[in-house]
Structures are given as structure tokens and as C-alpha cells.
Coordinates of C-alpha atoms in Angstrom, one line a residue:
M203 CA -76.2 -48.6 63.7
K204 CA -72.9 -50.2 63.1
P205 CA -70.8 -48.4 60.5
F206 CA -69.7 -50.4 57.4
I207 CA -66.3 -49.4 56.0
E208 CA -64.8 -52.6 54.8
C209 CA -65.2 -56.3 55.3
S210 CA -62.8 -59.1 54.6
S211 CA -64.1 -62.7 54.8
V212 CA -64.7 -65.9 53.0
A213 CA -68.0 -65.7 51.2
A214 CA -70.9 -68.3 51.3
V215 CA -72.6 -68.9 48.0
I216 CA -76.3 -69.6 48.0
A217 CA -76.8 -70.1 44.3
R218 CA -80.6 -69.4 44.1
D219 CA -82.8 -66.7 42.7
N220 CA -85.8 -65.5 44.7
V221 CA -84.5 -66.3 48.2
D222 CA -87.4 -64.8 50.1
T223 CA -87.6 -63.5 53.6
D224 CA -89.5 -66.6 54.9
M225 CA -86.5 -68.7 53.8
I226 CA -84.2 -66.3 55.7
V227 CA -86.3 -66.4 58.9
R228 CA -89.6 -68.3 59.5
I229 CA -92.6 -66.2 60.6
E230 CA -93.2 -68.3 63.7
R231 CA -89.7 -67.3 65.0
M232 CA -90.7 -63.7 64.9
T233 CA -93.4 -64.1 67.6
T234 CA -91.0 -65.5 70.2
L235 CA -87.5 -64.1 69.5
K236 CA -85.9 -60.7 70.1
R237 CA -83.2 -59.1 68.2
G238 CA -79.9 -60.8 69.0
Q239 CA -81.6 -64.2 69.2
F240 CA -82.1 -65.0 65.6
A241 CA -78.7 -66.4 64.6
P242 CA -79.6 -70.1 65.1
W243 CA -82.7 -69.7 63.0
A244 CA -81.2 -67.9 60.0
F245 CA -81.9 -70.0 56.9
E246 CA -83.5 -72.6 59.1
M247 CA -85.3 -74.4 56.3
L248 CA -81.9 -74.9 54.5
R249 CA -79.6 -75.4 57.5
Y250 CA -81.6 -78.2 59.3
R251 CA -83.1 -81.5 58.4
A252 CA -86.6 -82.5 59.5
D253 CA -85.2 -84.1 62.7
G254 CA -83.4 -80.9 63.7
S255 CA -79.9 -82.0 62.8
E256 CA -77.7 -79.9 60.5
D257 CA -77.7 -80.6 56.8
P258 CA -74.0 -81.0 56.0
G259 CA -74.7 -80.1 52.4
F260 CA -75.7 -76.6 53.1
V261 CA -72.9 -74.1 52.8
L262 CA -73.4 -72.3 56.1
N263 CA -72.9 -75.7 57.9
Q264 CA -69.5 -76.2 56.3
A265 CA -66.1 -74.9 57.3
P266 CA -64.9 -72.2 56.7
F267 CA -68.2 -70.8 55.6
R268 CA -69.8 -71.0 59.0
E269 CA -67.8 -67.9 59.7
A270 CA -68.7 -66.1 56.5
K271 CA -69.5 -62.4 56.7
I272 CA -70.4 -62.1 53.0
L273 CA -73.1 -63.9 51.1
I274 CA -73.3 -64.3 47.3
S275 CA -76.7 -65.1 45.8
G276 CA -78.8 -64.6 42.7
A277 CA -81.6 -62.3 41.6
N278 CA -84.4 -60.9 43.7
F279 CA -82.8 -61.7 47.0
G280 CA -85.0 -60.8 50.0
C281 CA -88.2 -60.9 48.1
G282 CA -91.5 -61.7 49.8
S283 CA -92.9 -60.2 53.0
S284 CA -91.5 -57.0 54.4
R285 CA -90.3 -58.5 57.7
E286 CA -87.3 -56.6 59.0
M287 CA -86.4 -59.6 61.2
A288 CA -85.0 -61.3 58.1
V289 CA -82.2 -58.6 58.1
W290 CA -81.9 -59.0 61.9
A291 CA -81.3 -62.8 61.4
L292 CA -78.5 -62.2 58.9
D293 CA -77.0 -59.5 61.2
D294 CA -77.2 -61.8 64.2
F295 CA -75.6 -64.6 62.2
G296 CA -72.7 -62.2 61.4
I297 CA -73.5 -61.3 57.8
R298 CA -72.2 -57.8 56.9
C299 CA -72.5 -57.8 53.1
I300 CA -74.6 -59.4 50.4
L301 CA -73.7 -59.6 46.7
A302 CA -76.7 -60.3 44.5
E303 CA -78.1 -59.4 41.1
S304 CA -81.1 -57.7 42.6
Y305 CA -83.1 -57.4 45.8
G306 CA -86.6 -57.0 47.1
D307 CA -87.1 -53.3 47.5
I308 CA -88.1 -53.3 51.2
F309 CA -85.4 -55.8 52.1
Y310 CA -82.8 -53.7 50.4
N311 CA -83.8 -50.6 52.4
N312 CA -84.0 -52.6 55.6
C313 CA -80.4 -53.7 55.1
L314 CA -79.3 -50.1 54.8
Q315 CA -81.1 -49.3 58.0
N316 CA -79.3 -52.1 59.9
G317 CA -75.7 -51.7 58.7
I318 CA -75.7 -54.4 56.1
L319 CA -74.3 -53.5 52.7
P320 CA -76.4 -54.9 49.8
I321 CA -74.4 -54.7 46.6
R322 CA -75.9 -55.2 43.1
L323 CA -73.7 -56.9 40.5
P324 CA -74.3 -58.4 37.1
A325 CA -74.7 -62.1 36.9
D326 CA -71.4 -62.7 35.1
E327 CA -69.4 -60.9 37.9
L328 CA -71.3 -62.7 40.6
A329 CA -70.4 -66.0 38.9
T330 CA -66.7 -65.1 38.8
L331 CA -66.8 -64.1 42.5
A332 CA -68.7 -67.3 43.4
A333 CA -66.1 -69.5 41.7
H334 CA -63.4 -67.8 43.8
A335 CA -65.5 -68.0 46.9
R336 CA -66.2 -71.7 46.6
A337 CA -62.5 -72.3 46.4
G338 CA -62.1 -70.6 49.8
A339 CA -60.7 -67.3 48.6
L340 CA -61.0 -64.2 50.8
L341 CA -63.2 -61.4 49.5
R342 CA -62.6 -57.8 50.6
V343 CA -65.5 -55.3 50.2
D344 CA -64.3 -51.7 50.5
L345 CA -67.1 -49.2 50.7
R346 CA -64.8 -46.2 50.6
A347 CA -63.4 -47.4 47.2
T348 CA -66.7 -49.1 46.2
T349 CA -64.8 -52.2 45.2
V350 CA -65.0 -56.0 45.7
N351 CA -61.5 -57.4 45.8
V352 CA -60.6 -61.1 45.6
E353 CA -57.3 -62.9 45.8
G354 CA -56.1 -63.7 42.3
G355 CA -58.7 -61.5 40.6
D356 CA -59.2 -57.9 39.4
P357 CA -61.2 -55.5 41.6
I358 CA -64.9 -55.3 40.7
T359 CA -66.5 -51.8 41.1
F360 CA -70.1 -51.4 42.4
E361 CA -72.4 -48.5 42.6
I362 CA -74.3 -47.1 45.6
P363 CA -76.0 -43.8 45.9
A364 CA -73.8 -41.2 47.7
Q365 CA -76.3 -40.6 50.6
Q366 CA -76.6 -44.3 51.3
R367 CA -72.8 -44.7 51.2
E368 CA -72.2 -41.8 53.6
A369 CA -74.8 -43.2 56.0
L370 CA -73.2 -46.7 56.1
L371 CA -69.7 -45.3 56.4
N372 CA -70.8 -43.3 59.4
G373 CA -73.3 -45.7 60.9
W374 CA -76.2 -43.4 60.5
D375 CA -79.9 -44.5 60.4
D376 CA -82.6 -42.1 59.2
I377 CA -82.7 -40.4 62.6
D378 CA -79.0 -39.9 62.7
K379 CA -79.2 -38.4 59.1
S380 CA -81.8 -35.9 60.3
L381 CA -79.7 -35.0 63.4
A382 CA -76.7 -34.4 61.2
R383 CA -78.7 -31.6 59.5
S384 CA -79.9 -30.1 62.7
Q385 CA -78.5 -26.6 62.0
E386 CA -80.2 -26.6 58.6
I387 CA -83.5 -27.5 60.2
I388 CA -83.1 -24.7 62.8
D389 CA -82.2 -22.2 60.1
F390 CA -85.3 -23.2 58.1
Q391 CA -87.6 -22.9 61.1
Q392 CA -86.2 -19.5 61.9
R393 CA -86.7 -18.3 58.3
D394 CA -90.2 -19.8 58.2
R395 CA -91.2 -18.2 61.5
R396 CA -90.2 -14.8 60.1
L397 CA -92.1 -15.4 56.8
R398 CA -95.2 -17.0 58.3
P399 CA -95.5 -15.9 61.9
W400 CA -99.2 -16.6 62.0
I401 CA -98.6 -20.3 61.5
Y402 CA -96.6 -20.5 64.7
D403 CA -99.2 -18.3 66.5
L404 CA -101.9 -20.7 65.6
Y405 CA -99.8 -23.7 66.7
T406 CA -99.1 -22.0 70.1
Q407 CA -102.8 -21.2 70.6
A408 CA -103.7 -24.9 69.9

């Protein structure tokens, strides 16, 4: 997993609540595409007209936001089905961080497993950042300091559980987190073998 330490970028504002995973990537794309191929289809319903041409009114079709690594949205971002491919689509497009009021629970955890930082912020702080973002200001998200910084504004602090922060900073998924505690696991097994040798005898016989 790619580590997340900090990200400096313009931010694209999608001022909607309840952006669901089907809006992020259509289900039919999931049957034919592999990871690394989803970038053209991220936000397909919003990016393209019925004839397949780009909708110039959508923020990700506009300069400089085509290159945005940060998204700002509303409440309940990533709701709907549990498809991890929604996170893959954002990652393939180049999104590293999302700022929203709240998230679908599974989507939030899928972000953390794929190196995307989902930040929860109150609506008033999101509105302030969105105003700066629409004007083209650069945002800098610093996970070490847990701050969002914007040109011409005061830093905004966000919260993230310590274990999730450490995992993102180090680029650890769940397997990596387990491997990082290998010695503790070995020590436990050795203690348990001394305390309950019959369990291991039964396992060996099986």
C-alpha cells in the first residue's frame, strides 16, 4: 500500500451529499476492468454526456482540477454498495485524500486499506475550504501534523485514530500490521504452548 504522509494539490469540489459508490464507478465497469484501468470511468455519470463527450460543467473536466489529488464533498460520501472498486477508481484517477462531513462505513475502511486518506470535517469548515478550493488555492494535507492547510487561511485540525494514522504513514495494510507484530505473535504462541500443550498435540495429530 502506498504510504500517505502529506499531499499538496488543488482540490476539486463535488458539492453533494450521498455520493454513492455507483456514482463513483458503475457496476458494469467492474466486470471488465482490472485495477489500474478505472481512471477514465471514475465519476462516469457526472463526467460524460449521453453521447460520450465530456461535460465541461463538471469540475474534474476543468483545469486545473483535472489534476486534483484532493476531493471536497458533503455528507455520507461513498454510501451505497460495498464495492472496493470505487476506491480503486479514485486511486487510479489520482485522488489521495477526501474531505467530507461523513462517509459510508465500508467505503471509509476501504480507503484506509488502499492508501487514501478520508478526513471527516464539520460542514462549516468544509464550506470554508471549498471556497478557497474553487478559487484555485492549493491545499496541503499533513497527516503527521493532522492538519489541512490552505493559502490565506488558518490550519484546520482533523482527527484520525492513532492506529489508522500509523498504518497510512507507513503504507501498511492489515497484513502488514500483523507482520509488524510478528514477535508478539511468536511470544504468545510460545507462552500458550507451555500453558496448553495438549491443544498443540491435538493439532499435530489432526
